[in-house]
CSV table of C-alpha atoms in Angstrom, one decimal:
chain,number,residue,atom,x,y,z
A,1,UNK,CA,-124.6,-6.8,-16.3
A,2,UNK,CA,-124.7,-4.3,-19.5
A,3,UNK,CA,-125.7,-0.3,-20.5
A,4,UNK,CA,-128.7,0.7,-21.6
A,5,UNK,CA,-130.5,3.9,-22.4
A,6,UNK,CA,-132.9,4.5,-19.5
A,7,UNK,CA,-136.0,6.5,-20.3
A,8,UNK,CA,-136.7,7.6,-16.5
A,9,UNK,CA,-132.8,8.0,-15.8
A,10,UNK,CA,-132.6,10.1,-19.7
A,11,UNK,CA,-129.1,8.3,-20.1
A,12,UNK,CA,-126.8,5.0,-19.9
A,13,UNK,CA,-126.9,3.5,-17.0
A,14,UNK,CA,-125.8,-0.4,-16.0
A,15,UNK,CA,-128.9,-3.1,-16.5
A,16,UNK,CA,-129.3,-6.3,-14.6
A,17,UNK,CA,-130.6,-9.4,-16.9
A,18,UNK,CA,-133.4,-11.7,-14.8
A,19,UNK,CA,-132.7,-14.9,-16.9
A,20,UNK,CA,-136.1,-16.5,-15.3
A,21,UNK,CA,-138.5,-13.9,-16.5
A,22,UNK,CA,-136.5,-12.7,-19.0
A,23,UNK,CA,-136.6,-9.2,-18.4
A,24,UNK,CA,-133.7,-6.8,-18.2
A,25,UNK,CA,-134.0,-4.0,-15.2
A,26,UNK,CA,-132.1,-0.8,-15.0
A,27,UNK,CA,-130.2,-1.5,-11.7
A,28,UNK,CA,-131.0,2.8,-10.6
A,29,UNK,CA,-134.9,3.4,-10.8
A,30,UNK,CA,-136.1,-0.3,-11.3
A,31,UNK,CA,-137.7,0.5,-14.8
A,32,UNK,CA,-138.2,-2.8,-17.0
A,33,UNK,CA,-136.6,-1.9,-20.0
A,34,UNK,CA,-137.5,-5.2,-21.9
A,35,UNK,CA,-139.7,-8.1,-20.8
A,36,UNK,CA,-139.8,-11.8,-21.9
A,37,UNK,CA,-136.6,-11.4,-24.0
A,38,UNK,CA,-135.2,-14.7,-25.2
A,39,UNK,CA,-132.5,-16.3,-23.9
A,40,UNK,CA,-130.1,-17.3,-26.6
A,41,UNK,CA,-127.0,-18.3,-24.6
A,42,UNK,CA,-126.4,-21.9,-24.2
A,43,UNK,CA,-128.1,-24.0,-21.0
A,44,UNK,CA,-125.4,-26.0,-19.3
A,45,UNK,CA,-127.5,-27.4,-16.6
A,46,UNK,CA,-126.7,-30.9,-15.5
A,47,UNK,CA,-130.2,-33.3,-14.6
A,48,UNK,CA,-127.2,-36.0,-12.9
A,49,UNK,CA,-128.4,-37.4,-9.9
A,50,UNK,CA,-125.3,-36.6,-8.3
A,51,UNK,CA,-124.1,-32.9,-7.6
A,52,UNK,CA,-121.0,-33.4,-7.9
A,53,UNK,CA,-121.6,-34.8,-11.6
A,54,UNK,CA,-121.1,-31.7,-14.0
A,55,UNK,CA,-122.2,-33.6,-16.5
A,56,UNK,CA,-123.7,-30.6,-18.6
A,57,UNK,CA,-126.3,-33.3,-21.2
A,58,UNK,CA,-129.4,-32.3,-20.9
A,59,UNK,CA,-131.5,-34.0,-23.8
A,60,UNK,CA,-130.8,-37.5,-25.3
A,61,UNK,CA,-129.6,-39.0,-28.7
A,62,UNK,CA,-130.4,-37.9,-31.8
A,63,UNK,CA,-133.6,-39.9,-33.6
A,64,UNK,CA,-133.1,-42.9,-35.5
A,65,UNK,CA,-135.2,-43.9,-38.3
A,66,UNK,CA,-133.9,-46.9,-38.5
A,67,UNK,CA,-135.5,-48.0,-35.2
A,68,UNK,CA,-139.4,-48.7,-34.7
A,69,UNK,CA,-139.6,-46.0,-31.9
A,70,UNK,CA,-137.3,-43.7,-33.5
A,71,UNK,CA,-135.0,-44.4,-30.9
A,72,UNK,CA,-136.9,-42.2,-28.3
A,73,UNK,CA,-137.8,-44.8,-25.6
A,74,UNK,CA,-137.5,-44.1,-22.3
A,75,UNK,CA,-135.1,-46.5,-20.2
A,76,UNK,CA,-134.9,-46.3,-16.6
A,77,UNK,CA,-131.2,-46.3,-15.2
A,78,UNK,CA,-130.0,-47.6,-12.2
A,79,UNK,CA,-129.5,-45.4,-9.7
A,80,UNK,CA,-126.0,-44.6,-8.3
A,81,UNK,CA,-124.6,-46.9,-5.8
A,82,UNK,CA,-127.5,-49.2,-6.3
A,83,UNK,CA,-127.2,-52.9,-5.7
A,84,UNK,CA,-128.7,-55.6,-7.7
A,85,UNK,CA,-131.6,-55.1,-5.5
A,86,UNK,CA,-132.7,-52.7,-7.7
A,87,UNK,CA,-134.0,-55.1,-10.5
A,88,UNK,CA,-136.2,-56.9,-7.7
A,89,UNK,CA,-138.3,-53.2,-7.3
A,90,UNK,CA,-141.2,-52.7,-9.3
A,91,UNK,CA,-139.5,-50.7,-11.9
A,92,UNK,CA,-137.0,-52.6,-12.5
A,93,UNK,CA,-138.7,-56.0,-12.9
A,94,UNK,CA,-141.0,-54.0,-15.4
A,95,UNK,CA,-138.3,-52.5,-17.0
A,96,UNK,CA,-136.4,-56.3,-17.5
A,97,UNK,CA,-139.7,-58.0,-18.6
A,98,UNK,CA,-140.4,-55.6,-21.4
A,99,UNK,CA,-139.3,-57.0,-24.7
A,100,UNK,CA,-137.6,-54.5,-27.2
A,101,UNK,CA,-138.2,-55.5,-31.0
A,102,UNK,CA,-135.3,-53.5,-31.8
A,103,UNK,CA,-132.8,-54.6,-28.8
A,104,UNK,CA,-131.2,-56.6,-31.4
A,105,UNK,CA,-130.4,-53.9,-33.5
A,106,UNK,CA,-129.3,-51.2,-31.0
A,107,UNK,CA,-126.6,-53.9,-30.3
A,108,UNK,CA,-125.7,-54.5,-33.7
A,109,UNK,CA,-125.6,-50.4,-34.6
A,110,UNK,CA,-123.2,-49.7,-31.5
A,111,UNK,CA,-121.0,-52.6,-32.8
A,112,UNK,CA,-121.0,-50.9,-36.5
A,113,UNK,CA,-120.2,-47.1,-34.3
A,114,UNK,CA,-117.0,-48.9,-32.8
A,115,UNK,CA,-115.6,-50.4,-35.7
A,116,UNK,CA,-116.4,-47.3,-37.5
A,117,UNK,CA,-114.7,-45.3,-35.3
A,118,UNK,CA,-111.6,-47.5,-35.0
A,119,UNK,CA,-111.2,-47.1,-38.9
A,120,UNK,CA,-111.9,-43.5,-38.2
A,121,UNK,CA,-114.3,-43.7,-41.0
A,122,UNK,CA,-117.1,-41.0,-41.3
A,123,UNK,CA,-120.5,-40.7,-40.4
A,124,UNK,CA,-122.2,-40.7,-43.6
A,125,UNK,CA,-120.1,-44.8,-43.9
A,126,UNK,CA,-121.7,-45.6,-40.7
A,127,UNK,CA,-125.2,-44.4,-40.9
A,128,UNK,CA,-125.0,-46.7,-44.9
A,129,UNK,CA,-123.8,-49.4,-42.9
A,130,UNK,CA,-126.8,-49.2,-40.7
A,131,UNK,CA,-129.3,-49.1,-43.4
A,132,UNK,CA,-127.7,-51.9,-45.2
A,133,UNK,CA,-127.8,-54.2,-42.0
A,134,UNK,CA,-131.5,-53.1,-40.9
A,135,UNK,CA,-132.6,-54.2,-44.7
A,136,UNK,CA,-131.0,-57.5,-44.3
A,137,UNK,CA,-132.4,-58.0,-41.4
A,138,UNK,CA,-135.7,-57.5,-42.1
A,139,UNK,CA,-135.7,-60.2,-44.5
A,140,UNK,CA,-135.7,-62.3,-41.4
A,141,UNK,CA,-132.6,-65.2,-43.6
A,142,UNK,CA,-129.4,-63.8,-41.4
A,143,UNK,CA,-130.4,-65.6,-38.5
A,144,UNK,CA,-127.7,-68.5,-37.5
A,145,UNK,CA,-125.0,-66.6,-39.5
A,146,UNK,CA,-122.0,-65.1,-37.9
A,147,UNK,CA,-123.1,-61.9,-36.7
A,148,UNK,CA,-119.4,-60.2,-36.6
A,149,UNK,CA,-119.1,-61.3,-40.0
A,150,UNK,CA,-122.5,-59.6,-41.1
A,151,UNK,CA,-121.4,-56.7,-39.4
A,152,UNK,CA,-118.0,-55.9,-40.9
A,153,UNK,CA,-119.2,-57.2,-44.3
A,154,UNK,CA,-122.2,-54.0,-43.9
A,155,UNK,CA,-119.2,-52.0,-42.9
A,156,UNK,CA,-116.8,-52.9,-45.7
A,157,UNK,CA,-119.6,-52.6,-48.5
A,158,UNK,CA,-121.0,-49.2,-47.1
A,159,UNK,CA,-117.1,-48.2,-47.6
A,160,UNK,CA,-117.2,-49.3,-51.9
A,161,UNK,CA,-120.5,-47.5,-52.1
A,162,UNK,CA,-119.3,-44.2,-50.2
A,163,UNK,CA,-116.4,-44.3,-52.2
A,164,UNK,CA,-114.2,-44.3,-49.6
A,165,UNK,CA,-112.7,-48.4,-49.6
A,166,UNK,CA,-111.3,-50.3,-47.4
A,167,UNK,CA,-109.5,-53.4,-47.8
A,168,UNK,CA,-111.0,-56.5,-46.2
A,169,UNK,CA,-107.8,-56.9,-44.0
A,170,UNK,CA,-108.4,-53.4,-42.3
A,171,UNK,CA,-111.9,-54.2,-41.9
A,172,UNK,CA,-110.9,-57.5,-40.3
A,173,UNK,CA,-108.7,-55.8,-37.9
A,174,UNK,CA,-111.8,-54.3,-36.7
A,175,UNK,CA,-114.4,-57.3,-37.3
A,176,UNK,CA,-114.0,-58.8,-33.4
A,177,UNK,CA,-112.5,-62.1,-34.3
A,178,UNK,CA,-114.4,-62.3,-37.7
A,179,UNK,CA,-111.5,-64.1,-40.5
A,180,UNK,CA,-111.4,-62.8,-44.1
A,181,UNK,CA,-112.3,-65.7,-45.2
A,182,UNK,CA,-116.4,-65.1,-43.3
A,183,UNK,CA,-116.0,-61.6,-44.1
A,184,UNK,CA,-116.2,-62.5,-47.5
A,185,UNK,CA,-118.6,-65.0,-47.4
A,186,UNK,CA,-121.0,-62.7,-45.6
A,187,UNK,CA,-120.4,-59.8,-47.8
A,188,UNK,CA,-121.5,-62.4,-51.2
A,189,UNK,CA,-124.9,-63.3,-49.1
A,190,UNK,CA,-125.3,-59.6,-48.5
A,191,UNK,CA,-125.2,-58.7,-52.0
A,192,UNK,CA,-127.5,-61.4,-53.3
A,193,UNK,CA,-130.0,-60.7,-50.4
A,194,UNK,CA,-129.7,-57.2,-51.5
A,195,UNK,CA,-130.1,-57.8,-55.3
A,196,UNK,CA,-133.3,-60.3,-54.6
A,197,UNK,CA,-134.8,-57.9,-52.5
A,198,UNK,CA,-134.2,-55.0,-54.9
A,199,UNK,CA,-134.6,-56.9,-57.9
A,200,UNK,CA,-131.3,-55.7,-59.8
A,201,UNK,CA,-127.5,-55.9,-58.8
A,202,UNK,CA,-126.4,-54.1,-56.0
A,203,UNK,CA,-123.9,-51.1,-57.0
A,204,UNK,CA,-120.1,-51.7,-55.1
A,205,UNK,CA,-118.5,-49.0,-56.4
A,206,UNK,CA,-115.2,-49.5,-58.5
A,207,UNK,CA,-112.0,-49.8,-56.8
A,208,UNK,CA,-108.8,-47.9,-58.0
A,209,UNK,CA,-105.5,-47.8,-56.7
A,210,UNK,CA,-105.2,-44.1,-55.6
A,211,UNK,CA,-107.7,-45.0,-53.0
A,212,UNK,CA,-105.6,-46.5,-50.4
A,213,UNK,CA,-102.6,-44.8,-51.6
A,214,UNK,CA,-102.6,-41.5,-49.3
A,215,UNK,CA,-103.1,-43.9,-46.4
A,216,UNK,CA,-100.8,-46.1,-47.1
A,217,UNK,CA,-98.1,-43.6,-47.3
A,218,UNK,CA,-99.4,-41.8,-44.3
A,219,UNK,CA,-98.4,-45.5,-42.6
A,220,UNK,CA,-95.1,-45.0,-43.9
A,221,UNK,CA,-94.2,-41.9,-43.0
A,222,UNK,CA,-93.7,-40.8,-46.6
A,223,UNK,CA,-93.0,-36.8,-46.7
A,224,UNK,CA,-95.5,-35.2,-49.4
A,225,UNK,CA,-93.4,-34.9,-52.4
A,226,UNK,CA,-93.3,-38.7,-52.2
A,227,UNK,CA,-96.6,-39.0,-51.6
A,228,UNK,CA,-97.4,-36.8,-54.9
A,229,UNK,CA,-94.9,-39.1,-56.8
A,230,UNK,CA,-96.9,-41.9,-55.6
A,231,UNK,CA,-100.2,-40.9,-56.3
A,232,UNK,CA,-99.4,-39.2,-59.8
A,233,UNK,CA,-97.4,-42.7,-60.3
A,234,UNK,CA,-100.4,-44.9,-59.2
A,235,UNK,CA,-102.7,-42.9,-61.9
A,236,UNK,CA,-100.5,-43.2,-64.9
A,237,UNK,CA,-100.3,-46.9,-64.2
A,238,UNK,CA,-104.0,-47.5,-64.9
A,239,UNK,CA,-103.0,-46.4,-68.6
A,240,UNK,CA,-101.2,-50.0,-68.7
A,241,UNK,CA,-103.2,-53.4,-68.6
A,242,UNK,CA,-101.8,-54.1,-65.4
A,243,UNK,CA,-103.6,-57.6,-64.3
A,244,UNK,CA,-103.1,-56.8,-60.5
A,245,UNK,CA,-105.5,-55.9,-57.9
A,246,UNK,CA,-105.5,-52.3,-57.1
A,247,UNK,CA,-104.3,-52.7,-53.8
A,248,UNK,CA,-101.2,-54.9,-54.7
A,249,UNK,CA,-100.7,-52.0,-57.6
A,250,UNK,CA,-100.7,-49.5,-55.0
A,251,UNK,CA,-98.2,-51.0,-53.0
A,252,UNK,CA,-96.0,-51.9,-55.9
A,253,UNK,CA,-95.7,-48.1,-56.8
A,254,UNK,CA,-94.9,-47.4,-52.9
A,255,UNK,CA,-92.2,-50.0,-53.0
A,256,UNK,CA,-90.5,-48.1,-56.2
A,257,UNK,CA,-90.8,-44.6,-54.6
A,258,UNK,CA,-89.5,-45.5,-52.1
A,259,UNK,CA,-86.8,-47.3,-53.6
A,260,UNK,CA,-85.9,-43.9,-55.5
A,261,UNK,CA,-86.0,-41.4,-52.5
A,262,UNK,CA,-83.8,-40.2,-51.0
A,263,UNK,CA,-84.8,-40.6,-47.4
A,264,UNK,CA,-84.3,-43.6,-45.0
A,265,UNK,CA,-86.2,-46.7,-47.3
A,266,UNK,CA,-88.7,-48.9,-45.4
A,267,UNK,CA,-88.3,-52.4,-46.2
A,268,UNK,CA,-90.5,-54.6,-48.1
A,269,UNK,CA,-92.0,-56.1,-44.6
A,270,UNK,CA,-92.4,-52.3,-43.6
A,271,UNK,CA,-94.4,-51.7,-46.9
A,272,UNK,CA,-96.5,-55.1,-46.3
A,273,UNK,CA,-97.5,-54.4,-43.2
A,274,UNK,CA,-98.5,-50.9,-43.8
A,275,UNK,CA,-100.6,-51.7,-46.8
A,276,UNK,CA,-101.6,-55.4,-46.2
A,277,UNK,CA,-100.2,-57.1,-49.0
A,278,UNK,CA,-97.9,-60.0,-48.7
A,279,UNK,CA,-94.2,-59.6,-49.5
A,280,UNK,CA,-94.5,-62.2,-52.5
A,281,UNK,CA,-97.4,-60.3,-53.8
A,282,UNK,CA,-95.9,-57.2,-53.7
A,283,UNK,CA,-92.6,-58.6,-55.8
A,284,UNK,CA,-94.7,-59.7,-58.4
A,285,UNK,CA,-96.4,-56.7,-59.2
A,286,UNK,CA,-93.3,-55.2,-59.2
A,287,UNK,CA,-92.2,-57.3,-61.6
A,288,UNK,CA,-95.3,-56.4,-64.1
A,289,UNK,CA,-94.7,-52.6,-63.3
A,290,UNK,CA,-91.2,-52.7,-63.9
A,291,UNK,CA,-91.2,-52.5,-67.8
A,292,UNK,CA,-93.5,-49.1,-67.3
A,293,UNK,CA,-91.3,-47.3,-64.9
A,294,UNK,CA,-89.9,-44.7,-67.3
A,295,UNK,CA,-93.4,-43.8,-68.3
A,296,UNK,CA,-95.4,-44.2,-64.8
A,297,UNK,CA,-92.7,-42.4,-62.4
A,298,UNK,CA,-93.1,-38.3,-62.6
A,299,UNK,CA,-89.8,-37.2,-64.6
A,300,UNK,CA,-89.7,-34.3,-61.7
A,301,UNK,CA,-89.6,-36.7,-58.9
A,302,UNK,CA,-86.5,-39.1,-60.2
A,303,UNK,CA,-84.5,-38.9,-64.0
A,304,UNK,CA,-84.3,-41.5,-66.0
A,305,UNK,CA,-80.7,-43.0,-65.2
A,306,UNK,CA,-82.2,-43.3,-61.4
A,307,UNK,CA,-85.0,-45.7,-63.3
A,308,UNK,CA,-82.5,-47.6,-65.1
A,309,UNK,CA,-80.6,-48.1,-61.9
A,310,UNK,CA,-83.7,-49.7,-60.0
A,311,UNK,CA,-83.2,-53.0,-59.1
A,312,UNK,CA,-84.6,-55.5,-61.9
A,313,UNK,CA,-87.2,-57.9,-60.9
């Protein structure tokens, strides 16, 4: 119900809108004001086979040009309540006997969704890890190789060349019982495949500590004027020729922040378990960042008698 001028009734009066024909009536005289308007509200009709369903999805997934169809075939779902009868009806026998070329990688893209979404990684990561996969695959050479493996390695590469890394242990976490060890094995074969089927090297992206540092603190707990120190820290530190990996840097400069704040400090297990690197590991670049500290720690975050009273390696 609305107003609208009425040119029989010369004036407001209250309109009724007839969704199915799209016409809007004055509710006094009967006088179509406007016929076959369009209906730009949203259609939450639900197609479920049950009533009680409000399921309010009324069109399928997006398309996928990835798949040979698009990802537009039709699939013919089992009715509610059905038994297993319902494979032994014409349909469903049909339905099973029909081979799908791209079965294989409808599994393999719903695996790459999951782990993308327990890393809570973005969309743009997951569709690159899809492409990468589908171009491996079509050389038809992954066959007998550890298919978790294949997977996180897509994963963990589509994450260097999105800029947005992630170390091989949090992909692993993820990777369904795949070690670091295969991981790493299948992301080698991927690049080579890659660079044979491209002709040149494949691009990885470069790796630098302030990457994983925001997450890392966000582990932690770390309130944000720690997390600046950290990450202002982490950046002056690539200044030095520091012969660590960026990871073990980054949780080096963690371990001295949080050795200088003034809040309650993690231990080193906390820290190692947050960021993945092992205790021993983490000492020893502490050890190579320790003669920098007066020049890599932010002057507004701790003075320099605090950094002379940090702990010597």
């Amino acid at each position: 119900m609305g107003d609208a001028y009425c040119s029989d009734c010369k004036r407001q009066t209250e309109v009724v809108f007839d969704h199915s024909a799209g016409d809007t009536v004055c509710s006094e005289c009967g006088l179509v004001l406007e016929s076959h308007s369009i209906d730009e509200t949203s259609e939450w009709r639900t197609f479920a086979n049950e009533s009680a369903d409000n399921d309010p999805v009324r069109v399928g997934g997006p398309t996928n040009p990835l798949l040979a169809d698009g990802g537009l075939s039709t699939v013919i779902a089992k009715p509610n309540g059905a038994s297993g009868e319902f494979l032994s009806s014409s349909l469903g026998r049909w339905q099973n006997r029909g081979s799908n070329p791209d079965r294989g990688l409808i599994l393999a893209f719903k695996t790459i969704a999951t782990m993308s979404d327990r890393l809570g990684l973005v969309a743009t990561i997951k569709d690159r890890a899809n492409e990468i996969y589908k171009r491996v695959e079509d050389q038809k050479s992954s066959r007998g190789r550890n298919q978790d493996a294949l997977l996180a390695a897509c994963l963990y590469i589509a994450c260097r060349q999105e800029d947005k890394p992630r170390t091989v242990k949090e992909i692993c976490s993820v990777a369904n019982g795949a070690t670091k060890k295969e991981i790493g094995r299948a992301k080698e074969y991927i690049v080579k495949q890659l660079g044979l089927e491209t002709g040149q090297s494949v691009e990885m992206g470069t790796i630098h500590a302030g990457d994983f540092m925001r997450r890392f603190c966000s582990n932690l707990g770390m309130n944000n004027q720690a997390v600046k120190a950290a990450q202002e820290a982490v950046q002056k530190s690539e200044e030095f020729d520091i012969r660590r990996s960026p990871i073990s840097i980054a949780a080096a400069v963690i371990y001295i922040i949080t050795q200088l704040s003034e809040e309650k400090k993690p231990s080193l297990k906390d820290i190692s378990g947050a960021t993945g690197v092992a205790e021993g590991t983490i000492r020893n670049s502490y050890k190579d960042l320790y003669p920098h500290v007066l020049k890599i720690i932010p002057s507004w975050f701790a003075k320099e008698e605090d950094l002379k009273n940090l702990c010597s390696p």
